[in-house]
Coordinates of C-alpha atoms in Angstrom, one line a residue:
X1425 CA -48.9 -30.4 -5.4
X1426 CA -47.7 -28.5 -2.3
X1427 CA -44.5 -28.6 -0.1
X1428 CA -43.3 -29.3 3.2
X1429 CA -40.2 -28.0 4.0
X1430 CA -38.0 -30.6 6.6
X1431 CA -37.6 -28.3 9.4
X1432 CA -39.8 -25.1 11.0
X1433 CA -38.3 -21.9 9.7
X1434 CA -36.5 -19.5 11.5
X1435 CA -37.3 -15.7 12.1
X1436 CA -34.8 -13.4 10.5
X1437 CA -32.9 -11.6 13.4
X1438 CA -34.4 -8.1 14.1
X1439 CA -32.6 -5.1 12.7
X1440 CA -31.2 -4.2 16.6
X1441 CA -29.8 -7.6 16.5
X1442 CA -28.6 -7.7 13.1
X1443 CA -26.4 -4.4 14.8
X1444 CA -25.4 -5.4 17.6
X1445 CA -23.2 -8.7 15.7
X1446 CA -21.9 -6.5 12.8
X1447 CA -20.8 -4.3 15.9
X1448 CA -19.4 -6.4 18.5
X1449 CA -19.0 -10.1 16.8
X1450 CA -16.9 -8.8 13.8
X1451 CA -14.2 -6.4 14.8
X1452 CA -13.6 -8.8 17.6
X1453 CA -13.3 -11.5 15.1
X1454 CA -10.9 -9.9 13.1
X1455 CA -8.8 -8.4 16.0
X1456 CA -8.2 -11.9 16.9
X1457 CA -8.1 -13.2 13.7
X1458 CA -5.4 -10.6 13.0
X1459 CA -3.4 -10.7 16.1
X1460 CA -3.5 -15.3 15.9
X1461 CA -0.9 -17.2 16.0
X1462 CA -1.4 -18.6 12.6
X1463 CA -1.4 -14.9 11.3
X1464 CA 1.8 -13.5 12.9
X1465 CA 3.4 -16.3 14.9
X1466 CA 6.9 -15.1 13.9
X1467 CA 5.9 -11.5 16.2
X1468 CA 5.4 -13.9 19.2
X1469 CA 8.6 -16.0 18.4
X1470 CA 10.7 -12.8 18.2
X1471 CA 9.2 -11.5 21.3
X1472 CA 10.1 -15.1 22.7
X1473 CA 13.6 -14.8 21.6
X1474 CA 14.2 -11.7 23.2
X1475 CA 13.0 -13.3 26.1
X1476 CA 15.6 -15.6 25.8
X1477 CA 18.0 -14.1 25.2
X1478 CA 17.6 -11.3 28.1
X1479 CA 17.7 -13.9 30.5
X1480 CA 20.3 -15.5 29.1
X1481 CA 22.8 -12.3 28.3
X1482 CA 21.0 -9.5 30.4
X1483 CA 24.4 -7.3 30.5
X1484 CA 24.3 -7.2 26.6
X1485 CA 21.6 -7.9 25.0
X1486 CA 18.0 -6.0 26.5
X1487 CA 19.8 -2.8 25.5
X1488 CA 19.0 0.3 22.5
X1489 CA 22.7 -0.4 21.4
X1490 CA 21.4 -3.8 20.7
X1491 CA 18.1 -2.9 18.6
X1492 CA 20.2 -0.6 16.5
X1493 CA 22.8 -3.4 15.6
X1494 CA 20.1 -5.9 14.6
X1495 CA 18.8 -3.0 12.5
X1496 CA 21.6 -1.5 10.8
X1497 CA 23.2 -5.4 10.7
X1498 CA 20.3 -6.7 8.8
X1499 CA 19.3 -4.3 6.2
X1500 CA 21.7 -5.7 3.8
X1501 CA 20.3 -8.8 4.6
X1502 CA 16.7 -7.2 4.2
X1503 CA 17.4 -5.8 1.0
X1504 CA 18.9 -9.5 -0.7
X1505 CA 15.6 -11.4 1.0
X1506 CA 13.3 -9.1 -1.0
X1507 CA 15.3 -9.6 -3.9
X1508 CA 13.7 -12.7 -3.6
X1509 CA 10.3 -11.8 -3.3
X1510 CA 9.2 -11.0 -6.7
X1511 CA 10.6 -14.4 -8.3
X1512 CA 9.4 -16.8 -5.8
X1513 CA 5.8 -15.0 -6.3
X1514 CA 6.0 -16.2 -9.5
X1515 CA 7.6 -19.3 -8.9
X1516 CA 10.6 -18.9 -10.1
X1517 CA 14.0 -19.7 -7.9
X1518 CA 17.1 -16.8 -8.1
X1519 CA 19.8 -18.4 -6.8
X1520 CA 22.3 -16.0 -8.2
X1521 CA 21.5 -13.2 -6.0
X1522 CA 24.8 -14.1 -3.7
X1523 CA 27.3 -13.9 -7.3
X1524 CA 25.3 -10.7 -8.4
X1525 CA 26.1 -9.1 -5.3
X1526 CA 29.4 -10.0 -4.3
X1527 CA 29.8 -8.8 -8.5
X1528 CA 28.6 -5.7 -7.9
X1529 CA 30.3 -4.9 -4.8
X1530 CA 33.5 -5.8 -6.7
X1531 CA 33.1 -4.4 -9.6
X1532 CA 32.1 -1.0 -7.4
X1533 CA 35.5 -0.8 -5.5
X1534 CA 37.3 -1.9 -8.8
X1535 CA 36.0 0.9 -10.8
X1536 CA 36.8 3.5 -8.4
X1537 CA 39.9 2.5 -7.0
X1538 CA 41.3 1.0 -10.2
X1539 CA 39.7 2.6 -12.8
X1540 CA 39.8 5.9 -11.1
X1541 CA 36.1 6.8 -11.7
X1542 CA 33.8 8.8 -9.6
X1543 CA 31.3 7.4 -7.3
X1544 CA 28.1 8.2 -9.7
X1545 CA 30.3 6.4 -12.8
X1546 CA 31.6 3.4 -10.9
X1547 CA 27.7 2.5 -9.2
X1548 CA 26.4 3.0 -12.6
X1549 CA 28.6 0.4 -14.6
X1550 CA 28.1 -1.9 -11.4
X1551 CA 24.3 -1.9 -12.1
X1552 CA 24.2 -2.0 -15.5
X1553 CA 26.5 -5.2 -15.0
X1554 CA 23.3 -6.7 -12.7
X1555 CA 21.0 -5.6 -15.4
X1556 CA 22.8 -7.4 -18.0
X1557 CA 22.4 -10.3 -15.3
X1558 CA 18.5 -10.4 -14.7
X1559 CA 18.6 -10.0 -18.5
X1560 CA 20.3 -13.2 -19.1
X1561 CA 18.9 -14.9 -16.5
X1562 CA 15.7 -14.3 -18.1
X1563 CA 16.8 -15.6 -21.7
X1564 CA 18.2 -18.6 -20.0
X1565 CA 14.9 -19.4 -17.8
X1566 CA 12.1 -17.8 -20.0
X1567 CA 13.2 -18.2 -23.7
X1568 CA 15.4 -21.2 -23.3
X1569 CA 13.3 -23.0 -21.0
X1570 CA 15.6 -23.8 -18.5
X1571 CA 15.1 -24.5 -15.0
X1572 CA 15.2 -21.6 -13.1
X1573 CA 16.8 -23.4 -10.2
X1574 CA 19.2 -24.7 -12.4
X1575 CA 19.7 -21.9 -14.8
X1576 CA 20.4 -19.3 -12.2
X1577 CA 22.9 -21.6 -10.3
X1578 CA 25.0 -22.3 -13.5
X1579 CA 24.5 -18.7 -14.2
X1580 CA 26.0 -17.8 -10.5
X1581 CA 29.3 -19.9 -11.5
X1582 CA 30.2 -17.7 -14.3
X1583 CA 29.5 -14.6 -12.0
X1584 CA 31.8 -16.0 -10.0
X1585 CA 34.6 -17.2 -12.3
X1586 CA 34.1 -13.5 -13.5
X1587 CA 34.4 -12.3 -10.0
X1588 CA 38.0 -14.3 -9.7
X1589 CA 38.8 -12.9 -12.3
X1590 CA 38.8 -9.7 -11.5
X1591 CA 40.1 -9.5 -8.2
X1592 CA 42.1 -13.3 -8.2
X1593 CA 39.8 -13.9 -4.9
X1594 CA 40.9 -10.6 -3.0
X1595 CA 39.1 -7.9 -1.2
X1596 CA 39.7 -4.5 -3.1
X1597 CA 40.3 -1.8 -1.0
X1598 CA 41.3 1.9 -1.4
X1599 CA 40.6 5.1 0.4
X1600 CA 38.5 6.5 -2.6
X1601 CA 35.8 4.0 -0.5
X1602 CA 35.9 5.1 2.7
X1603 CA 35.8 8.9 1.6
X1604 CA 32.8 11.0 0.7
X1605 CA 30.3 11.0 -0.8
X1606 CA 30.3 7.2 -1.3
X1607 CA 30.6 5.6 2.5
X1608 CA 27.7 8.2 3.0
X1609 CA 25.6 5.6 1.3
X1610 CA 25.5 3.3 3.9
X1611 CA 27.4 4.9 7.0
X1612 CA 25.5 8.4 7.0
X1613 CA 23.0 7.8 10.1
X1614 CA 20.5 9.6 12.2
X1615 CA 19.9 9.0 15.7
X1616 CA 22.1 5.8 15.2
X1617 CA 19.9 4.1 12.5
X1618 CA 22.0 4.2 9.2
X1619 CA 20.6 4.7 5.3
X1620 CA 20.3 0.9 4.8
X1621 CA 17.4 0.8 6.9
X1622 CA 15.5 3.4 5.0
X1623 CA 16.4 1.8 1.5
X1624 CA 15.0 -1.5 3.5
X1625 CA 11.9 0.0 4.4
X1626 CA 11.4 1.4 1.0
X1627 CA 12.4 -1.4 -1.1
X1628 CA 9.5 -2.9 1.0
X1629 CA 7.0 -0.4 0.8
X1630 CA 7.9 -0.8 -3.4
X1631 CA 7.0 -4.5 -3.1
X1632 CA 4.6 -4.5 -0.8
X1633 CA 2.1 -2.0 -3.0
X1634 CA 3.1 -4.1 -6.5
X1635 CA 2.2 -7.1 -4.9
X1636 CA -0.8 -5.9 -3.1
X1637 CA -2.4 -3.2 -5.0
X1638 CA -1.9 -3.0 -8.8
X1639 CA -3.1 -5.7 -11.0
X1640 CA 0.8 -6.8 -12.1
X1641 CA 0.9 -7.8 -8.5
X1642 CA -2.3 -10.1 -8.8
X1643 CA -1.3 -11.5 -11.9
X1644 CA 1.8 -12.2 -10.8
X1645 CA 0.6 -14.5 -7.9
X1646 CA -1.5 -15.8 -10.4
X1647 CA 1.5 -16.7 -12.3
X1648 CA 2.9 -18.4 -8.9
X1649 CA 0.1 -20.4 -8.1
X1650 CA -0.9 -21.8 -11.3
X1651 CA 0.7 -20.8 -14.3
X1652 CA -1.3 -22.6 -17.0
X1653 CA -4.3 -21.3 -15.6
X1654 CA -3.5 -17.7 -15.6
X1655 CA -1.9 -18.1 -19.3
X1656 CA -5.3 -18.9 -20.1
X1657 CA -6.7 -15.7 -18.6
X1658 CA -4.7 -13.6 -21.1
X1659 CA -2.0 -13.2 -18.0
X1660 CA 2.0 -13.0 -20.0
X1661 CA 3.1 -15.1 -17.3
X1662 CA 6.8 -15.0 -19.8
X1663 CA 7.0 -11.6 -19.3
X1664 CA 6.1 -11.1 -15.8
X1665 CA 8.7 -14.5 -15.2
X1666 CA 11.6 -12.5 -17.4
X1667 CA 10.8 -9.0 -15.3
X1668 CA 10.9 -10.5 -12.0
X1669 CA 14.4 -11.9 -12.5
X1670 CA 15.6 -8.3 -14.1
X1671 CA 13.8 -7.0 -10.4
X1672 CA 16.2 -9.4 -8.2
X1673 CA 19.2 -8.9 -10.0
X1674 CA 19.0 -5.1 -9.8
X1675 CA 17.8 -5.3 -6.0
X1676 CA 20.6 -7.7 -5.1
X1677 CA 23.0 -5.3 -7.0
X1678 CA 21.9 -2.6 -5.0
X1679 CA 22.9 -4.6 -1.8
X1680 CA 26.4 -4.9 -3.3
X1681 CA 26.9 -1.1 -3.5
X1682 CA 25.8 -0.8 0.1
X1683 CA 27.7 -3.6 1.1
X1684 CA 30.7 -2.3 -0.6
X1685 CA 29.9 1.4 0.8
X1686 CA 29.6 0.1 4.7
X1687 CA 32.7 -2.0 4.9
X1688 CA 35.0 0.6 2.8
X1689 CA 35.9 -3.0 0.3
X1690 CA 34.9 -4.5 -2.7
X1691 CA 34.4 -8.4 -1.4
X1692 CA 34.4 -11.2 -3.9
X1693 CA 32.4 -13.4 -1.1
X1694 CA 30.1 -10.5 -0.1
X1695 CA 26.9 -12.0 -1.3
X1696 CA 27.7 -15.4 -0.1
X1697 CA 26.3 -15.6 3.4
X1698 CA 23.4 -14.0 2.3
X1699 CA 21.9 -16.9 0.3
X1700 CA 20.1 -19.3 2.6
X1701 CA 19.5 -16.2 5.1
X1702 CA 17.4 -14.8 2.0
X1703 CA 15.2 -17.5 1.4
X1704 CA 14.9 -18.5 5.0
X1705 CA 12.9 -14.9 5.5
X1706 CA 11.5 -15.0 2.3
X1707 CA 9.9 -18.7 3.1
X1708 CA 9.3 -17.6 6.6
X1709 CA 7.9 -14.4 5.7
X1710 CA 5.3 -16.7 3.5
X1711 CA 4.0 -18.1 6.4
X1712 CA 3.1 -14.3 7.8
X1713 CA 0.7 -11.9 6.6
X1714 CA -0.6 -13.5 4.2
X1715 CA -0.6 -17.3 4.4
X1716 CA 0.7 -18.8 1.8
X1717 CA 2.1 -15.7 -0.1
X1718 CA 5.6 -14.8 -0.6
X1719 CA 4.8 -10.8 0.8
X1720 CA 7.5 -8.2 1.3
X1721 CA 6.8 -7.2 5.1
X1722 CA 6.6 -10.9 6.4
X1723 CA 10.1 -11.1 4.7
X1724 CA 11.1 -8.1 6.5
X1725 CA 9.6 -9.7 10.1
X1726 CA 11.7 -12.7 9.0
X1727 CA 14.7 -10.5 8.9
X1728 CA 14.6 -8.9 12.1
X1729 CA 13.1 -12.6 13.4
X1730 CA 16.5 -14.1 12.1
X1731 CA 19.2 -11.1 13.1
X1732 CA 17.6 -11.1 15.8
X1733 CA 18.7 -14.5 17.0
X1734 CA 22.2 -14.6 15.0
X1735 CA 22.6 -11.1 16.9
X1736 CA 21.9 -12.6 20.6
X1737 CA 23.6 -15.9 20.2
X1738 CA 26.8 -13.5 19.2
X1739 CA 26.3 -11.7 22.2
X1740 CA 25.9 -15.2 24.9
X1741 CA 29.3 -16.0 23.2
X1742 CA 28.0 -19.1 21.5
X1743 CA 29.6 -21.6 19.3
X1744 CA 30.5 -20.3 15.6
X1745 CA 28.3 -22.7 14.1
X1746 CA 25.5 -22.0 16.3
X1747 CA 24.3 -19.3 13.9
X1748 CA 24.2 -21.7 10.9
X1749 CA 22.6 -24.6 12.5
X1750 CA 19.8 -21.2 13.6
X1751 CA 19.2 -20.1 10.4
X1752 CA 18.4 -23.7 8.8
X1753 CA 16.4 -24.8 11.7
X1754 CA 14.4 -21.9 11.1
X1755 CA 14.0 -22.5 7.4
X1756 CA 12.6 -25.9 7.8
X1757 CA 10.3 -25.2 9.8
X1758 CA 8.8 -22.2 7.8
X1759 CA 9.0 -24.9 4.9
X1760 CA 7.0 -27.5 6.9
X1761 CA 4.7 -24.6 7.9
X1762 CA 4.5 -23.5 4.0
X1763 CA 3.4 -26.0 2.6
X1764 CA 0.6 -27.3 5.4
X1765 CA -1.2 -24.0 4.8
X1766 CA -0.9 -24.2 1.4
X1767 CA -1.8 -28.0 0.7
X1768 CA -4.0 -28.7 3.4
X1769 CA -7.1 -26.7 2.9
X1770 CA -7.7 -28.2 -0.7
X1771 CA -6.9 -31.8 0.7
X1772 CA -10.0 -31.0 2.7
X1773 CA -11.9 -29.9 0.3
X1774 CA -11.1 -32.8 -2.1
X1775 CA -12.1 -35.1 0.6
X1776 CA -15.2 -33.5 2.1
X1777 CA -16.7 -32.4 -1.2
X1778 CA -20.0 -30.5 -1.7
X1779 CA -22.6 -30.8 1.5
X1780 CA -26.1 -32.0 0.6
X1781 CA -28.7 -29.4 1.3
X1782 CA -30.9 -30.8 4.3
X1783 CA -33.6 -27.8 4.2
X1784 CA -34.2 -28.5 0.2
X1785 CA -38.3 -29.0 0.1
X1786 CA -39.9 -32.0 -0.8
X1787 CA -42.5 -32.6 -3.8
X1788 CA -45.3 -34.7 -2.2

C-alpha cells in the first residue's frame, strides 16, 4: 500500500530564517506580552489615577511630599495584605488578621506601659500571643475541619472580646511608646521614607521567592488550585494549610507592633480598617503578574494602586465615604476580573475539545 498525504509539504525554514524569528519575533512578543494590559493593567490604572488626580488637585497632589505619604501611609497596609497571601494561595480565608493586629498592638502598649517591660520583652509576649493565634486557627480549620471563613471569623470575636478586655475599648497610651528605641521601629526614616517601607519590601521579597522559587511555594498553589489532586501527589496539603495560617498571624502581628510604634498607642480598633483593604490588593494583586495567582508584588502594586487613590481623594477634599465606596469598587472588579481569567480558559477548552488532525495520511 502507499500514502498520499492531504496537502503538499512545506520546506522547513532555512537556518538564517529560523534566526532571524527567534531574534526579532520573540523578545518583541514578550515585551508586549509583558508590558499588556492583561499582564499589568493596575500599572496603567495607577498611572491614570495620578492623572486624575493632578488635574483635579494640582496644588497638592503631583508633589514628592505626596509619593512619600502614599508610601510611608500604606506599608502597614502592605504588610496586613501579604498577610494574606500565603492563605489565600492555598485557599484558605484569614479573616482574623484585623483582631490579631489590633491584639498585638494592644497587648504591645499594655506590656510596656502597664506592665513596665522593656521594648524587646513586651514585642516578644505580643508575638508569641499571634503565634498562639495562627496555632489555633490551624487546629480549628485543619484538625477540626472547620471552615476557614468561618473558623477565623468566630476566632476574631474572641480576639476581640479579649481585646475589650484588656483595655475596656480604649487606646493605651504612655510615653514609654513614643521614646526610644521603640518609635524608632516605625518613625526612624531616611530621606523621608520610614522603616515600614523596608519591612514592606522585604516581607515581599520573603513571599515572593517562597511562592516562586522553592518547591513549598509550588506545592502550595497546588494546594490552592486543587487540593485533592495534589494530596494525591504526596503534597501535605494539612500541613502547608496549618503553616500558612501560623504565617498570617505572625505577619499581621508584626503590623500591630508597627502600628503601635508609629502612632505612639496601643489601639483596640487598629487592625479594623485594614480588613477589606487587605483582600482588595490581595485579589487585585491576583489579577497582576501572574494571572490567576495570589503573588506577593501584585499585592504590593494593589497597595500603592489603592493608597494611592484613598491618598488623592483626601487631598480634592472629598466626601468621607468616598474612600470606602473606592476601595469596594475596586475589589469587585478585581473579583469579576479573577475569576474570568481563571474560569474562562478551561470553559474553552471544555467546549472546543481536541482538533482533528487534517495532515494525518491516508491508507489507499
Amino acid at each position: 500500500m502507499t500514502s498520499t498525504p492531504t496537502r503538499a509539504a512545506e520546506l522547513p525554514p532555512s537556518a538564517p530564517e529560523r534566526s532571524a524569528v527567534s531574534v526579532a519575533g520573540t523578545p518583541v512578543r514578550r515585551a508586549a506580552a509583558a508590558l499588556s494590559f492583561r499582564n499589568i493593567g493596575a500599572v496603567y490604572v495607577w498611572l491614570a489615577i495620578v492623572v486624575l488626580f493632578s488635574v483635579w488637585a494640582p496644588d497638592t497632589f503631583p508633589t514628592t511630599l505626596t509619593v512619600k505619604q502614599v508610601l510611608n501611609g500604606n506599608a502597614v497596609a502592605g504588610l496586613v495584605a501579604l498577610s494574606v497571601v500565603p492563605p489565600l494561595a492555598a485557599r484558605v480565608f484569614d479573616l482574623s488578621i484585623a483582631y490579631t493586629m489590633s491584639l498585638t498592638s494592644v497587648l504591645t502598649a499594655y506590656f510596656m506601659v502597664t506592665a513596665g517591660l522593656g521594648p524587646g520583652a513586651a514585642i516578644a509576649l505580643a508575638m508569641t500571643a499571634a503565634l498562639l493565634i495562627g496555632v489555633v486557627n490551624g487546629i480549628v480549620v485543619v484538625v477540626l475541619r472547620v471552615d476557614s471563613f468561618i473558623a477565623t471569623l468566630a476566632t476574631g470575636a474572641l480576639i476581640q472580646s479579649l481585646i475589650t478586655m484588656v483595655t475596656n475599648d480604649s487606646s493605651i497610651t504612655g510615653v514609654q511608646l513614643l521614646a526610644e528605641p521603640f518609635a524608632s521601629i516605625a518613625q526612624l526614616d531616611a530621606g523621608g521614607i520610614t522603616l515600614p517601607v523596608l519591612y514592606l519590601l522585604l516581607a515581599a521579597a520573603a513571599i515572593w521567592f517562597l511562592l516562586e522559587h522553592t518547591a513549598t511555594g509550588r506545592r502550595l498553589y497546588a494546594t490552592g488550585f486543587n487540593a485533592d489532586a495534589a494530596r494525591l501527589q504526596g503534597v501535605r496539603t494539612d500541613r502547608l494549610r496549618f503553616l500558612t495560617l501560623v504565617a498570617s498571624a505572625l505577619l499581621s502581628g508584626f503590623a500591630g507592633v508597627v502600628f503601635a510604634s508609629s502612632v505612639g498607642s496601643g489601639s483596640p480598633t487598629a487592625g479594623t480598617p485594614y480588613l477589606l483593604s487587605a483582600y482588595a490588593a490581595a485579589f487585585v494583586g491576583a489579577t497582576q503578574l501572574r494571572a490567576g495567582r495570589f503573588n506577593a508584588w501584585g499585592t504590593v502594586l494593589a497597595v500603592l494602586l489603592l493608597g494611592t487613590g484613598i491618598t488623592g481623594l483626601g487631598l480634592a477634599t472629598s466626601a468621607q465615604w468616598a474612600a470606602s465606596l473606592f476601595t469596594g469598587s475596586v475589589l469587585i472588579v478585581a473579583l469579576v476580573l479573577t475569576g474570568g481569567r481563571i474560569a474562562l480558559p478551561a470553559v474553552l477548552r471544555r467546549r472546543t475539545g481536541p482538533r482533528p488532525d487534517i495532515t494525518a495520511s491516508k491508507e489507499v
